[in-house]
Amino acid sequence: MGYALYQAQLGLKAVSAKPLRGFGGAGILEIVEDHQTDTYRAVYAVKFSEFIYVLHAFQKKSKKGIATPKPDIDLIRRRLSIAEEDYKLRLAARGHGK
């Protein structure tokens, strides 16, 4: 996962990165990795120029289906909102924002 995030910082997209469903496009990506018998996910935002925001990283615990559990989706949405505010503040501090 670390290497996939590094690739994102370079403006590249790792093979293991895919758009997270329900977020309208390729601005929010998910990395899924298996380790031994467990599955781990990291969700990050690339929709902000110059910044990568890691919104959530977690172990997938459900053995049924591949859908991201609702509590995790809700947390990702809250953190995305925080990331959007942070990005606006950073632009404003540089004199680029509204």
Tab-separated table of C-alpha atoms in Angstrom:
chain	number	residue	atom	x	y	z
A	1	MET	CA	0.000	0.000	0.000
A	2	GLY	CA	2.840	2.343	0.783
A	3	TYR	CA	4.244	2.013	-2.711
A	4	ALA	CA	0.797	2.617	-4.254
A	5	LEU	CA	0.490	5.837	-2.218
A	6	TYR	CA	3.988	6.848	-3.279
A	7	GLN	CA	2.975	6.345	-6.909
A	8	ALA	CA	-0.060	8.569	-6.297
A	9	GLN	CA	2.248	11.293	-4.967
A	10	LEU	CA	4.158	11.080	-8.236
A	11	GLY	CA	0.917	11.495	-10.204
A	12	LEU	CA	0.736	7.827	-11.163
A	13	LYS	CA	-1.961	5.258	-10.476
A	14	ALA	CA	-0.965	1.912	-9.038
A	15	VAL	CA	-2.347	-1.230	-10.641
A	16	SER	CA	-4.006	-2.072	-7.321
A	17	ALA	CA	-5.815	1.320	-7.119
A	18	LYS	CA	-9.410	1.536	-8.296
A	19	PRO	CA	-12.097	4.229	-7.990
A	20	LEU	CA	-14.210	3.792	-4.867
A	21	ARG	CA	-17.843	3.287	-5.805
A	22	GLY	CA	-20.320	5.921	-4.750
A	23	PHE	CA	-17.934	8.860	-4.949
A	24	GLY	CA	-18.573	9.927	-8.537
A	25	GLY	CA	-15.472	9.244	-10.520
A	26	ALA	CA	-11.779	8.642	-10.159
A	27	GLY	CA	-11.013	11.334	-7.558
A	28	ILE	CA	-11.368	8.895	-4.647
A	29	LEU	CA	-9.367	5.705	-5.009
A	30	GLU	CA	-9.148	2.493	-3.049
A	31	ILE	CA	-6.211	0.128	-2.715
A	32	VAL	CA	-7.045	-3.448	-1.751
A	33	GLU	CA	-4.263	-5.732	-0.569
A	34	ASP	CA	-4.307	-9.239	0.845
A	35	HIS	CA	-1.868	-10.357	3.509
A	36	GLN	CA	-1.962	-13.949	4.637
A	37	THR	CA	-5.695	-14.574	5.223
A	38	ASP	CA	-6.690	-10.924	5.761
A	39	THR	CA	-7.697	-8.129	3.388
A	40	TYR	CA	-6.726	-4.507	3.953
A	41	ARG	CA	-7.950	-1.355	2.259
A	42	ALA	CA	-6.731	2.206	2.032
A	43	VAL	CA	-8.855	4.996	0.572
A	44	TYR	CA	-7.307	8.224	-0.646
A	45	ALA	CA	-8.235	11.357	-2.557
A	46	VAL	CA	-6.344	12.582	-5.617
A	47	LYS	CA	-8.869	15.211	-6.651
A	48	PHE	CA	-6.845	18.029	-5.101
A	49	SER	CA	-3.872	19.334	-7.065
A	50	GLU	CA	-0.554	18.912	-5.265
A	51	PHE	CA	-2.063	16.932	-2.367
A	52	ILE	CA	-2.915	13.321	-1.612
A	53	TYR	CA	-5.256	12.863	1.331
A	54	VAL	CA	-5.418	9.396	2.877
A	55	LEU	CA	-8.993	9.237	4.128
A	56	HIS	CA	-9.119	5.803	5.737
A	57	ALA	CA	-7.150	2.579	6.093
A	58	PHE	CA	-8.695	-0.522	7.583
A	59	GLN	CA	-8.873	-4.282	7.696
A	60	LYS	CA	-11.855	-5.724	5.872
A	61	LYS	CA	-13.504	-7.955	8.422
A	62	SER	CA	-16.660	-9.127	6.686
A	63	LYS	CA	-16.317	-12.421	4.903
A	64	LYS	CA	-19.472	-11.733	2.863
A	65	GLY	CA	-19.329	-9.622	-0.255
A	66	ILE	CA	-16.829	-7.039	-1.378
A	67	ALA	CA	-18.787	-3.901	-0.543
A	68	THR	CA	-17.219	-1.420	1.842
A	69	PRO	CA	-19.278	-1.396	5.064
A	70	LYS	CA	-21.543	1.627	5.595
A	71	PRO	CA	-19.775	2.844	8.766
A	72	ASP	CA	-16.512	2.956	6.798
A	73	ILE	CA	-18.181	4.811	3.900
A	74	ASP	CA	-19.662	7.323	6.363
A	75	LEU	CA	-16.233	7.878	7.923
A	76	ILE	CA	-14.656	8.339	4.484
A	77	ARG	CA	-17.307	10.938	3.590
A	78	ARG	CA	-16.662	12.865	6.830
A	79	ARG	CA	-12.922	12.806	6.281
A	80	LEU	CA	-13.337	13.859	2.655
A	81	SER	CA	-15.292	16.884	3.846
A	82	ILE	CA	-12.465	17.736	6.248
A	83	ALA	CA	-9.922	17.281	3.440
A	84	GLU	CA	-11.905	19.640	1.198
A	85	GLU	CA	-11.886	22.314	3.923
A	86	ASP	CA	-8.172	21.808	4.545
A	87	TYR	CA	-7.461	22.146	0.834
A	88	LYS	CA	-9.433	25.402	0.625
A	89	LEU	CA	-7.511	26.803	3.613
A	90	ARG	CA	-4.184	25.855	2.050
A	91	LEU	CA	-5.140	27.571	-1.217
A	92	ALA	CA	-6.316	30.662	0.637
A	93	ALA	CA	-3.050	30.799	2.585
A	94	ARG	CA	-1.198	30.832	-0.723
A	95	GLY	CA	-3.490	33.550	-2.066
A	96	HIS	CA	-5.127	31.224	-4.617
A	97	GLY	CA	-8.478	30.529	-3.031
A	98	LYS	CA	-11.765	32.272	-2.685
